Amino acid sequence: IIKFPNLTEKKKKRMVKIRDEIEKILTNYALIEKDLWAVSLAAGRFASINLERLDGEDNTIKFFKNCIKTQKDFELSRNSSNIT
């Protein structure tokens, strides 16, 4: 029996790879332009417009809220002085 790869896992790995590469590109561009705010606004606008078209407004808003929560949780986990 030939076992086919888990397409969901394969797709997840691909999405993580793309995310990481795009974040590097955006970070480098922000450093070159010395304007993290403008680059962030442009990337956010691109993402929000396209995600809303692809997945609807409610899911897009949920996605952005999840991104914010995930980052906050990550930052809290790195703060050794946080005792909450």
Short mmCIF file of C-alpha atoms in Angstrom, two decimals:
data_model
loop_
_atom_site.label_atom_id
_atom_site.label_comp_id
_atom_site.label_asym_id
_atom_site.label_seq_id
_atom_site.Cartn_x
_atom_site.Cartn_y
_atom_site.Cartn_z
CA ILE A 1 0.00 0.00 0.00
CA ILE A 2 1.33 3.40 -0.98
CA LYS A 3 0.74 6.01 1.70
CA PHE A 4 0.11 9.44 0.26
CA PRO A 5 1.41 12.50 2.12
CA ASN A 6 -0.97 14.38 4.35
CA LEU A 7 -1.96 17.22 2.04
CA THR A 8 -3.12 19.35 4.96
CA GLU A 9 0.30 19.09 6.63
CA LYS A 10 2.03 19.71 3.30
CA LYS A 11 -0.09 22.82 2.72
CA LYS A 12 0.56 24.04 6.28
CA LYS A 13 4.34 23.74 5.79
CA ARG A 14 4.09 25.62 2.50
CA MET A 15 2.06 28.41 4.10
CA VAL A 16 4.53 28.76 6.97
CA LYS A 17 7.42 28.93 4.49
CA ILE A 18 5.69 31.63 2.46
CA ARG A 19 4.78 33.58 5.62
CA ASP A 20 8.35 33.51 6.88
CA GLU A 21 9.79 34.57 3.52
CA ILE A 22 7.31 37.45 3.13
CA GLU A 23 7.99 38.66 6.68
CA LYS A 24 11.71 38.77 5.89
CA ILE A 25 11.07 40.70 2.67
CA LEU A 26 8.80 43.20 4.44
CA THR A 27 11.25 43.64 7.33
CA ASN A 28 14.13 44.28 4.95
CA TYR A 29 12.05 46.73 2.91
CA ALA A 30 11.04 48.59 6.08
CA LEU A 31 14.71 48.84 7.08
CA ILE A 32 15.71 50.11 3.63
CA GLU A 33 12.91 52.68 3.56
CA LYS A 34 13.29 53.47 7.28
CA ASP A 35 9.49 53.37 7.55
CA LEU A 36 8.02 50.36 9.34
CA TRP A 37 4.66 52.16 9.64
CA ALA A 38 4.22 52.65 5.86
CA VAL A 39 5.31 49.10 5.04
CA SER A 40 2.99 47.69 7.70
CA LEU A 41 0.05 49.72 6.39
CA ALA A 42 0.70 48.61 2.82
CA ALA A 43 1.02 44.95 3.79
CA GLY A 44 -2.07 45.14 5.99
CA ARG A 45 -4.08 46.80 3.25
CA PHE A 46 -3.00 44.17 0.72
CA ALA A 47 -3.87 41.38 3.14
CA SER A 48 -7.21 42.79 4.27
CA ILE A 49 -8.47 43.49 0.75
CA ASN A 50 -7.50 40.10 -0.61
CA LEU A 51 -8.54 38.05 2.43
CA GLU A 52 -11.96 39.70 2.48
CA ARG A 53 -12.44 38.76 -1.18
CA LEU A 54 -11.24 35.20 -0.59
CA ASP A 55 -12.70 34.39 2.82
CA GLY A 56 -15.26 37.06 3.73
CA GLU A 57 -15.21 39.96 6.15
CA ASP A 58 -15.96 38.02 9.36
CA ASN A 59 -13.21 35.44 8.81
CA THR A 60 -10.76 38.17 7.82
CA ILE A 61 -11.42 40.11 11.03
CA LYS A 62 -11.09 36.88 13.06
CA PHE A 63 -7.76 36.21 11.33
CA PHE A 64 -6.37 39.64 12.21
CA LYS A 65 -7.59 39.36 15.81
CA ASN A 66 -5.93 35.95 16.07
CA CYS A 67 -2.66 37.38 14.69
CA ILE A 68 -2.71 40.12 17.34
CA LYS A 69 -3.50 37.67 20.15
CA THR A 70 -0.84 35.20 19.03
CA GLN A 71 1.82 37.94 18.97
CA LYS A 72 0.79 39.29 22.39
CA ASP A 73 0.88 35.79 23.87
CA PHE A 74 4.31 35.20 22.34
CA GLU A 75 5.66 38.45 23.72
CA LEU A 76 4.27 37.68 27.19
CA SER A 77 5.88 34.24 27.12
CA ARG A 78 9.28 35.84 26.42
CA ASN A 79 9.00 38.33 29.31
CA SER A 80 10.56 36.62 32.33
CA SER A 81 9.35 39.39 34.63
CA ASN A 82 5.72 38.63 33.73
CA ILE A 83 4.18 36.73 36.64
CA THR A 84 0.58 36.65 35.39
#
